[in-house]
Coordinates of C-alpha atoms in Angstrom, one line a residue:
X1 CA 94.5 -16.0 -10.9
X2 CA 93.4 -19.5 -12.4
X3 CA 89.9 -19.7 -13.5
X4 CA 89.7 -23.1 -14.9
X5 CA 91.3 -23.7 -11.2
X6 CA 89.1 -25.7 -8.8
X7 CA 89.1 -23.2 -6.1
X8 CA 87.7 -20.6 -7.9
X9 CA 84.9 -23.3 -9.8
X10 CA 83.9 -24.0 -6.8
X11 CA 83.3 -19.2 -5.7
X12 CA 81.8 -19.9 -8.8
X13 CA 79.3 -22.1 -7.9
X14 CA 79.1 -21.3 -5.2
X15 CA 77.7 -17.5 -6.3
X16 CA 74.9 -19.0 -9.0
X17 CA 73.9 -21.5 -6.2
X18 CA 73.2 -19.1 -3.5
X19 CA 70.2 -17.2 -5.4
X20 CA 69.1 -20.1 -6.4
X21 CA 68.8 -21.5 -3.0
X22 CA 67.1 -18.3 -1.8
X23 CA 64.5 -19.3 -3.3
X24 CA 63.9 -23.1 -2.3
X25 CA 60.5 -22.8 -0.3
X26 CA 59.2 -21.7 -4.9
X27 CA 61.3 -25.0 -5.1
X28 CA 62.3 -23.2 -9.6
X29 CA 65.9 -24.1 -9.7
X30 CA 67.9 -25.7 -11.9
X31 CA 70.3 -28.7 -11.7
X32 CA 72.9 -26.7 -14.0
X33 CA 73.4 -24.7 -11.1
X34 CA 74.5 -27.6 -8.5
X35 CA 78.2 -27.8 -7.2
X36 CA 80.0 -30.7 -9.7
X37 CA 83.3 -30.3 -7.2
X38 CA 84.1 -32.3 -4.1
X39 CA 83.8 -29.8 -0.7
X40 CA 87.3 -31.7 0.0
X41 CA 89.6 -32.7 -2.7
X42 CA 91.0 -36.8 -3.5
X43 CA 93.2 -36.9 -6.0
X44 CA 91.4 -40.7 -6.5
X45 CA 88.4 -41.4 -7.3
X46 CA 87.7 -44.6 -10.3
X47 CA 87.1 -47.4 -8.9
X48 CA 85.9 -49.6 -12.2
X49 CA 87.6 -53.9 -10.5
X50 CA 88.2 -53.2 -7.5
X51 CA 85.6 -56.4 -6.6
X52 CA 88.3 -58.4 -9.5
X53 CA 90.9 -57.1 -7.5
X54 CA 89.5 -58.4 -4.1
X55 CA 89.2 -61.9 -5.2
X56 CA 92.9 -61.9 -5.5
X57 CA 93.3 -61.3 -2.9
X58 CA 90.1 -62.1 -0.3
X59 CA 89.2 -65.3 -2.6
X60 CA 86.3 -66.7 -0.5
X61 CA 84.9 -63.0 0.3
X62 CA 81.4 -62.9 -0.1
X63 CA 78.4 -60.1 -0.9
X64 CA 76.9 -61.2 2.8
X65 CA 80.4 -60.1 4.1
X66 CA 81.8 -57.4 2.3
X67 CA 81.0 -53.3 2.4
X68 CA 79.7 -51.7 -0.9
X69 CA 78.9 -48.6 -2.3
X70 CA 76.1 -47.7 -3.6
X71 CA 73.6 -44.9 -4.8
X72 CA 70.0 -43.2 -4.1
X73 CA 68.0 -42.6 -7.0
X74 CA 71.2 -44.2 -9.2
X75 CA 69.0 -42.4 -12.3
X76 CA 68.1 -39.0 -11.8
X77 CA 71.2 -37.5 -13.3
X78 CA 69.2 -38.1 -16.8
X79 CA 67.0 -35.6 -15.1
X80 CA 67.3 -32.4 -17.6
X81 CA 69.2 -29.9 -15.9
X82 CA 67.3 -27.5 -17.6
X83 CA 63.7 -28.1 -16.5
X84 CA 61.9 -26.6 -13.5
X85 CA 62.9 -27.9 -10.4
X86 CA 65.6 -30.2 -11.0
X87 CA 67.5 -29.1 -8.5
X88 CA 65.0 -30.8 -6.7
X89 CA 64.6 -34.1 -7.8
X90 CA 68.4 -34.6 -8.5
X91 CA 70.6 -36.7 -6.3
X92 CA 73.1 -38.2 -9.0
X93 CA 75.6 -35.8 -10.8
X94 CA 77.0 -38.8 -13.0
X95 CA 75.7 -41.5 -14.6
X96 CA 75.0 -44.5 -14.5
X97 CA 77.9 -46.0 -16.1
X98 CA 80.4 -43.7 -14.2
X99 CA 78.4 -44.0 -10.7
X100 CA 80.1 -47.4 -11.0
X101 CA 83.5 -46.8 -12.8
X102 CA 83.5 -44.9 -9.6
X103 CA 83.5 -47.6 -7.5
X104 CA 79.1 -48.2 -6.4
X105 CA 77.8 -51.3 -7.2
X106 CA 74.5 -51.0 -5.6
X107 CA 71.9 -49.1 -7.9
X108 CA 68.5 -47.4 -7.0
X109 CA 66.8 -47.7 -10.1
X110 CA 63.2 -45.6 -9.5
X111 CA 61.0 -46.0 -12.8
X112 CA 57.2 -45.5 -14.0
X113 CA 55.7 -46.2 -17.4
X114 CA 54.9 -42.5 -20.5
X115 CA 53.7 -43.2 -23.1
X116 CA 54.6 -46.9 -24.6
X117 CA 58.1 -46.9 -22.7
X118 CA 58.9 -46.5 -19.4
X119 CA 61.3 -43.5 -17.8
X120 CA 63.9 -43.2 -15.1
X121 CA 61.8 -40.8 -12.4
X122 CA 61.2 -38.6 -9.5
X123 CA 57.7 -38.0 -8.8
X124 CA 56.8 -36.3 -11.2
X125 CA 59.9 -35.3 -13.1
X126 CA 61.8 -37.7 -15.6
X127 CA 64.4 -38.8 -16.9
X128 CA 66.0 -40.4 -19.8
X129 CA 64.9 -44.1 -21.0
X130 CA 64.9 -47.1 -18.7
X131 CA 66.6 -49.4 -21.4
X132 CA 69.7 -46.8 -21.7
X133 CA 70.7 -47.1 -17.8
X134 CA 70.5 -50.9 -18.9
X135 CA 72.5 -50.5 -21.9
X136 CA 75.2 -48.6 -19.3
X137 CA 75.4 -51.7 -17.1
X138 CA 75.2 -54.3 -19.4
X139 CA 78.6 -52.2 -21.4
X140 CA 80.4 -52.0 -17.9
X141 CA 79.7 -56.1 -17.1
X142 CA 81.0 -56.4 -20.6
X143 CA 84.4 -54.5 -19.5
X144 CA 84.8 -55.5 -15.7
X145 CA 83.8 -59.1 -15.7
X146 CA 84.8 -60.0 -12.0
X147 CA 82.6 -56.6 -11.0
X148 CA 79.3 -57.5 -9.4
X149 CA 76.2 -55.4 -9.1
X150 CA 72.7 -55.7 -7.1
X151 CA 70.1 -53.8 -8.8
X152 CA 67.2 -52.3 -6.7
X153 CA 63.7 -51.6 -8.8
X154 CA 61.8 -49.2 -8.2
X155 CA 58.5 -48.3 -9.2
X156 CA 57.6 -44.6 -8.4
X157 CA 55.7 -43.5 -5.9
X158 CA 52.8 -42.4 -7.5
X159 CA 53.3 -42.6 -10.5
X160 CA 51.0 -44.8 -12.8
X161 CA 52.3 -47.6 -14.1
X162 CA 50.2 -50.4 -16.7
X163 CA 51.0 -54.1 -16.2
X164 CA 52.2 -54.0 -19.6
X165 CA 54.7 -51.3 -19.4
X166 CA 55.7 -53.3 -16.3
X167 CA 55.9 -56.0 -18.6
X168 CA 58.3 -54.5 -20.5
X169 CA 60.6 -53.4 -18.5
X170 CA 60.8 -57.1 -17.2
X171 CA 60.6 -58.1 -20.7
X172 CA 64.0 -55.5 -20.9
X173 CA 66.0 -56.3 -18.3
X174 CA 66.1 -60.3 -19.7
X175 CA 67.1 -58.4 -22.6
X176 CA 69.4 -56.4 -21.9
X177 CA 70.5 -58.6 -18.8
X178 CA 70.3 -62.1 -20.1
X179 CA 72.8 -64.5 -18.9
X180 CA 74.7 -62.5 -16.3
X181 CA 72.2 -62.8 -14.1
X182 CA 71.9 -64.0 -10.4
X183 CA 69.3 -67.2 -11.0
X184 CA 68.2 -67.8 -7.2
X185 CA 67.3 -68.9 -5.6
X186 CA 67.3 -67.6 -2.6
X187 CA 68.8 -64.9 -1.1
X188 CA 71.1 -67.0 1.0
X189 CA 72.7 -68.5 -2.0
X190 CA 73.9 -65.0 -2.9
X191 CA 75.0 -64.0 0.3
X192 CA 76.7 -67.4 0.4
X193 CA 78.7 -68.1 -3.1
X194 CA 81.9 -66.8 -3.2
X195 CA 82.2 -64.1 -5.0
X196 CA 84.9 -65.8 -7.3
X197 CA 82.1 -68.4 -8.2
X198 CA 79.8 -65.5 -9.0
X199 CA 81.3 -63.8 -11.5
X200 CA 83.6 -66.7 -13.1
X201 CA 80.6 -68.3 -14.0
X202 CA 79.3 -65.3 -15.8
X203 CA 77.3 -64.1 -13.1
X204 CA 76.8 -60.2 -12.0
X205 CA 73.5 -58.6 -11.2
X206 CA 71.2 -59.7 -8.9
X207 CA 68.1 -57.5 -9.4
X208 CA 65.5 -57.3 -6.9
X209 CA 61.4 -55.5 -7.5
X210 CA 60.4 -53.4 -5.4
X211 CA 56.7 -54.4 -3.3
X212 CA 54.8 -51.5 -5.7
X213 CA 55.8 -53.8 -8.8
X214 CA 53.1 -55.8 -8.2
X215 CA 50.9 -54.7 -7.2
X216 CA 48.1 -55.0 -9.7
X217 CA 49.9 -56.6 -12.0
X218 CA 48.1 -59.1 -13.8
X219 CA 48.6 -58.6 -18.0
X220 CA 46.8 -61.0 -20.6
X221 CA 45.0 -63.1 -18.2
X222 CA 48.2 -63.7 -16.5
X223 CA 49.0 -63.0 -13.1
X224 CA 52.5 -61.6 -12.0
X225 CA 53.0 -62.7 -8.5
X226 CA 56.4 -63.5 -6.6
X227 CA 57.1 -67.2 -7.7
X228 CA 56.1 -66.3 -11.5
X229 CA 58.2 -63.3 -12.3
X230 CA 61.1 -65.2 -9.7
X231 CA 60.9 -68.4 -12.1
X232 CA 60.3 -66.4 -15.7
X233 CA 62.5 -63.3 -14.8
X234 CA 65.4 -63.7 -12.7
X235 CA 64.4 -60.5 -10.2
X236 CA 63.8 -61.6 -6.9
X237 CA 61.5 -59.7 -4.3
X238 CA 62.9 -57.1 -2.7
X239 CA 61.6 -57.7 0.4
X240 CA 62.5 -61.0 1.1
X241 CA 65.7 -60.0 -0.3
X242 CA 67.1 -56.9 1.6
X243 CA 66.2 -54.6 4.7
X244 CA 66.5 -51.5 3.4
X245 CA 64.9 -48.9 5.0
X246 CA 64.3 -44.7 4.2
X247 CA 64.1 -42.1 7.1
X248 CA 63.5 -39.1 6.9
X249 CA 64.6 -36.5 8.4
X250 CA 66.6 -33.3 6.9
X251 CA 69.5 -33.5 10.0
X252 CA 71.9 -35.3 9.4
X253 CA 72.4 -35.8 13.2
X254 CA 69.7 -38.2 13.5
X255 CA 69.9 -39.7 10.3
X256 CA 73.7 -41.1 11.6
X257 CA 72.5 -42.4 14.7
X258 CA 69.0 -44.0 13.1
X259 CA 71.6 -46.0 10.8
X260 CA 74.1 -46.9 13.9
X261 CA 70.7 -48.2 15.0
X262 CA 69.3 -50.0 12.7
X263 CA 72.7 -51.6 11.2
X264 CA 73.7 -52.9 15.3
X265 CA 70.0 -53.9 14.7
X266 CA 69.8 -55.9 11.7
X267 CA 73.3 -56.3 10.0
X268 CA 74.1 -60.6 9.5
X269 CA 70.4 -61.5 8.7
X270 CA 70.1 -64.0 6.5
X271 CA 69.1 -60.3 3.8
X272 CA 71.2 -58.0 1.9
X273 CA 71.4 -54.9 4.7
X274 CA 71.6 -51.3 2.5
X275 CA 71.9 -48.2 4.2
X276 CA 70.9 -44.9 3.1
X277 CA 72.7 -41.9 4.1
X278 CA 70.7 -39.8 2.6
X279 CA 68.3 -36.6 3.6
X280 CA 65.5 -36.3 2.8
X281 CA 63.8 -31.8 1.9
X282 CA 61.2 -31.2 4.1
X283 CA 59.5 -27.8 5.6
X284 CA 58.8 -29.4 9.2
X285 CA 58.0 -25.2 10.4
X286 CA 57.9 -21.3 10.6
X287 CA 62.1 -22.0 11.1
X288 CA 62.4 -24.1 7.3
X289 CA 60.7 -21.9 5.9
X290 CA 62.5 -18.8 6.9
X291 CA 65.5 -20.7 6.6
X292 CA 64.2 -21.5 3.1
X293 CA 63.8 -17.5 2.1
X294 CA 66.3 -16.1 3.1
X295 CA 68.2 -19.1 1.8
X296 CA 69.8 -20.5 4.6
X297 CA 68.6 -23.7 3.7
X298 CA 67.4 -24.9 0.6
X299 CA 65.2 -27.9 -0.7
X300 CA 68.3 -29.2 -3.2
X301 CA 69.1 -32.2 -2.1
X302 CA 72.4 -31.4 -3.2
X303 CA 73.1 -29.5 0.0
X304 CA 71.7 -31.7 2.2
X305 CA 74.4 -34.2 1.8
X306 CA 77.1 -31.1 0.8
X307 CA 76.3 -31.5 5.3
X308 CA 77.1 -34.9 5.8
X309 CA 80.4 -34.2 3.1
X310 CA 81.5 -30.8 3.5
X311 CA 83.3 -30.0 7.3
X312 CA 81.7 -28.1 9.7
X313 CA 85.0 -25.7 10.7
X314 CA 88.3 -25.7 9.9
X315 CA 90.7 -27.9 10.6
X316 CA 87.5 -30.5 11.1
X317 CA 85.2 -33.5 10.0
X318 CA 82.8 -34.0 7.7
X319 CA 80.0 -35.5 9.2
X320 CA 80.2 -39.0 6.9
X321 CA 83.9 -39.4 7.4
X322 CA 84.0 -38.3 11.6
X323 CA 81.2 -41.1 11.4
X324 CA 82.4 -44.3 10.1
X325 CA 85.5 -43.5 12.0
X326 CA 84.1 -44.3 14.6
X327 CA 82.5 -47.4 13.7
X328 CA 83.8 -48.4 11.0
X329 CA 83.4 -52.4 13.3
X330 CA 80.3 -52.4 12.5
X331 CA 78.1 -54.8 9.9
X332 CA 77.7 -52.3 7.3
X333 CA 76.6 -53.8 4.2
X334 CA 75.0 -51.8 1.0
X335 CA 75.9 -48.2 1.5
X336 CA 73.7 -45.6 -0.3
X337 CA 74.8 -42.4 -1.2
X338 CA 73.5 -39.6 -2.8
X339 CA 75.7 -37.0 -5.3
X340 CA 77.8 -40.4 -5.4
X341 CA 80.9 -37.7 -6.9
X342 CA 80.4 -35.1 -3.6
X343 CA 82.6 -37.4 -1.6
X344 CA 85.5 -39.9 -3.5
X345 CA 87.2 -39.7 -0.6
X346 CA 84.4 -41.5 2.0
X347 CA 83.6 -43.8 -1.6
X348 CA 87.3 -45.3 -1.4
X349 CA 87.3 -45.1 2.2
X350 CA 84.4 -48.1 1.8
X351 CA 86.0 -50.2 -0.9
X352 CA 89.4 -50.4 0.9
X353 CA 87.2 -51.8 3.8
X354 CA 87.3 -55.0 2.2
X355 CA 91.0 -55.5 1.9
X356 CA 93.7 -57.6 3.2
X357 CA 95.8 -55.8 6.4
X358 CA 97.0 -52.9 5.5
X359 CA 100.3 -52.6 8.3
X360 CA 101.6 -49.1 9.0
X361 CA 105.4 -50.4 10.1
X362 CA 107.0 -45.9 9.9
X363 CA 104.8 -42.2 9.9
X364 CA 106.6 -39.1 10.5
X365 CA 105.5 -35.6 9.0
X366 CA 107.0 -32.9 8.5
X367 CA 105.1 -29.8 9.4
X368 CA 105.4 -26.2 7.0
X369 CA 107.0 -25.5 4.3
X370 CA 108.9 -28.3 1.9
X371 CA 111.5 -25.7 1.1
X372 CA 112.4 -24.8 4.1
X373 CA 114.7 -27.6 6.6
X374 CA 111.9 -29.0 9.0
X375 CA 112.8 -32.0 11.1
X376 CA 111.2 -35.1 11.0
X377 CA 108.7 -36.5 13.5
X378 CA 107.5 -40.3 14.1
X379 CA 103.6 -40.3 14.4
X380 CA 103.7 -44.2 13.9
X381 CA 100.3 -44.5 16.4
X382 CA 98.8 -41.7 15.6
X383 CA 98.2 -43.3 11.8
X384 CA 98.3 -46.5 12.9
X385 CA 95.1 -45.8 15.5
X386 CA 93.6 -44.8 11.9
X387 CA 93.5 -48.0 9.6
X388 CA 90.3 -48.6 9.7
X389 CA 89.3 -52.9 10.7
X390 CA 93.9 -52.7 9.8
X391 CA 92.5 -52.6 6.2
X392 CA 91.7 -48.5 5.2
X393 CA 94.6 -46.1 6.2
X394 CA 92.0 -42.9 7.2
X395 CA 93.1 -39.9 8.1
X396 CA 91.9 -36.1 8.0
X397 CA 94.8 -34.5 8.2
X398 CA 93.0 -31.2 10.0
X399 CA 91.7 -32.3 12.8
X400 CA 93.5 -35.3 13.0
X401 CA 97.0 -32.7 12.5
X402 CA 96.0 -30.4 13.6
X403 CA 98.4 -28.4 10.4
X404 CA 97.2 -26.0 7.8
X405 CA 100.9 -28.3 5.9
X406 CA 102.7 -30.5 5.7
X407 CA 104.7 -33.4 5.2
X408 CA 103.5 -37.4 6.0
X409 CA 106.4 -40.8 5.2
X410 CA 105.3 -44.2 5.1
X411 CA 106.5 -47.0 5.1
X412 CA 104.1 -50.1 5.7
X413 CA 103.3 -53.5 4.8
X414 CA 100.6 -54.9 2.5
X415 CA 100.4 -59.0 1.4
X416 CA 103.9 -59.6 3.1
X417 CA 105.8 -56.5 0.8
X418 CA 106.6 -52.8 2.4
X419 CA 106.1 -49.9 0.8
X420 CA 107.2 -46.1 1.2
X421 CA 104.9 -43.2 0.2
X422 CA 105.5 -39.1 0.3
X423 CA 102.5 -37.4 1.3
X424 CA 101.8 -33.7 1.1
X425 CA 98.9 -32.3 2.5
X426 CA 97.6 -29.0 3.8
X427 CA 94.5 -28.6 6.9
X428 CA 91.8 -29.3 4.4
X429 CA 93.7 -33.1 3.5
X430 CA 91.9 -36.5 3.3
X431 CA 94.1 -39.5 3.1
X432 CA 92.7 -42.2 2.5
X433 CA 95.1 -45.9 1.1
X434 CA 95.0 -49.4 1.1
X435 CA 95.9 -52.1 -0.7
X436 CA 93.0 -51.4 -3.5
X437 CA 94.5 -47.8 -4.1
X438 CA 98.4 -47.6 -3.0
X439 CA 99.9 -47.7 -6.0
X440 CA 97.1 -45.1 -7.5
X441 CA 98.2 -42.6 -5.0
X442 CA 102.5 -43.3 -5.4
X443 CA 103.6 -45.7 -3.7
X444 CA 107.1 -47.3 -4.2
X445 CA 107.8 -51.2 -3.6
X446 CA 110.4 -51.1 -0.6
X447 CA 112.7 -54.2 -2.2
X448 CA 114.4 -55.4 0.4
X449 CA 117.1 -58.7 -1.3
X450 CA 118.2 -62.1 0.2
X451 CA 120.4 -61.5 2.4
X452 CA 120.9 -58.1 3.1
X453 CA 121.2 -57.2 6.7
X454 CA 120.7 -53.3 6.5
X455 CA 120.0 -50.7 4.5
X456 CA 118.2 -47.3 3.9
X457 CA 115.2 -45.5 2.0
X458 CA 115.3 -42.1 -0.3
X459 CA 111.5 -41.4 -0.5
X460 CA 112.0 -38.6 -2.7
X461 CA 109.8 -35.6 -2.4
X462 CA 110.7 -34.2 0.8
X463 CA 109.7 -37.3 1.9
X464 CA 111.9 -38.6 5.1
X465 CA 114.4 -40.6 4.6
X466 CA 114.4 -44.8 6.2
X467 CA 116.8 -47.4 7.2
X468 CA 115.4 -50.8 8.6
X469 CA 117.3 -53.8 9.9
X470 CA 116.3 -57.6 10.2
X471 CA 115.4 -58.4 13.7
X472 CA 117.0 -61.4 14.6
X473 CA 115.2 -61.4 18.4
X474 CA 112.2 -60.8 16.1
X475 CA 112.8 -64.3 14.5
X476 CA 113.9 -62.0 11.2
X477 CA 110.9 -59.1 11.6
X478 CA 112.1 -56.9 9.1
X479 CA 112.3 -52.9 11.4
X480 CA 112.1 -50.2 10.0
X481 CA 112.8 -46.2 12.0
X482 CA 114.4 -42.6 11.5
X483 CA 116.9 -40.5 12.2
X484 CA 115.4 -38.6 14.6
X485 CA 116.4 -34.1 16.2
X486 CA 113.7 -35.5 18.9

């Protein structure tokens, strides 16, 4: 048995975390036991330059019309994992730099003063210096000049924050991000300016400040008001620039319903809209306490996050996958997630919703063992129905095909070119394909030479051999087919 395999690592993590969960009522849990392996394997987890790629495909795209993955309590990864209560305080496994490489472009940074410096905090738990996070942001922006970030700076609730340290916070932001900061003056300009115009001018970051940052903020006789901070530091009042609602619930279905109501009511209302798909640990009644004592529930945010990210049953889809498959066309803007590394398929879907059309021309499936002959069957209509917004293929194979394993062969069109791909799947597979990631997934371009009227395609890998032909009756459109035994 390979003890380094993902399966074995999941089993080890489960063994370690179950006893931890059983004493959850004490909160005495260490983050070194937090799961780090996604419940669903997904091969493509990095999207470092997706915005820079997007503007080549959709040149006039604006932030107000984009779907942007984000992270909740982004700096909490830096809370020491061997510190008591750390598993309750952490909501991210990976650094801000890795979060950005994975595709997130909205950061939620909770800070407060300690001693003579500014640190990341989540409740009473202290993380790294705030400046370290901004150093990572600066490094990322240097490496990927086509990307744009929205950063929400929050004075952590219940923590003292001296005015002089709030001023130091603003000076750190200005020194770290400097000319990369969006200078306003209005949120309308942020939402309506084409992304390429922002990044081509060197503007890559918009910083907004939570209202608590402005409380009791006077230093050396100078009152640090919204207008003063906007002018001197290019940081803007979050309440005026973003609609952001926190749902204090540990009920997954209630969370999804409230987010749907929010996007329907607040989408495209002249502000950024942040939908928080974040469950909050809590104890509501005696039943909750008993669940915590016996390990049937947990105060660790990671367990609640996995309630959204894990399939509820065999050949089922995770709740969050199901939700977005049913509601892809809403006016989603910023979408905040806990433990972004545990849901890579969702990030890939959110990124893909921004790109150009993804047209399925032909889809076939072969069920069963690839070492034996398996007839191909057309599933073109079914696969076409799972292309979200016409831009991103999103298949939860166990639910959508109800099979333990098989092979999917696709012929599709992106940006006027044709491609084929062969995907071997099992009952837990998730398939996300879009303009940004399809070449990473192993697609091959179908070359149709000038003057040719027909041809065949052998995609390899045990996939279905396909044919193509130009149909004069349809204006020379390319049509795809395959030999079916049915």
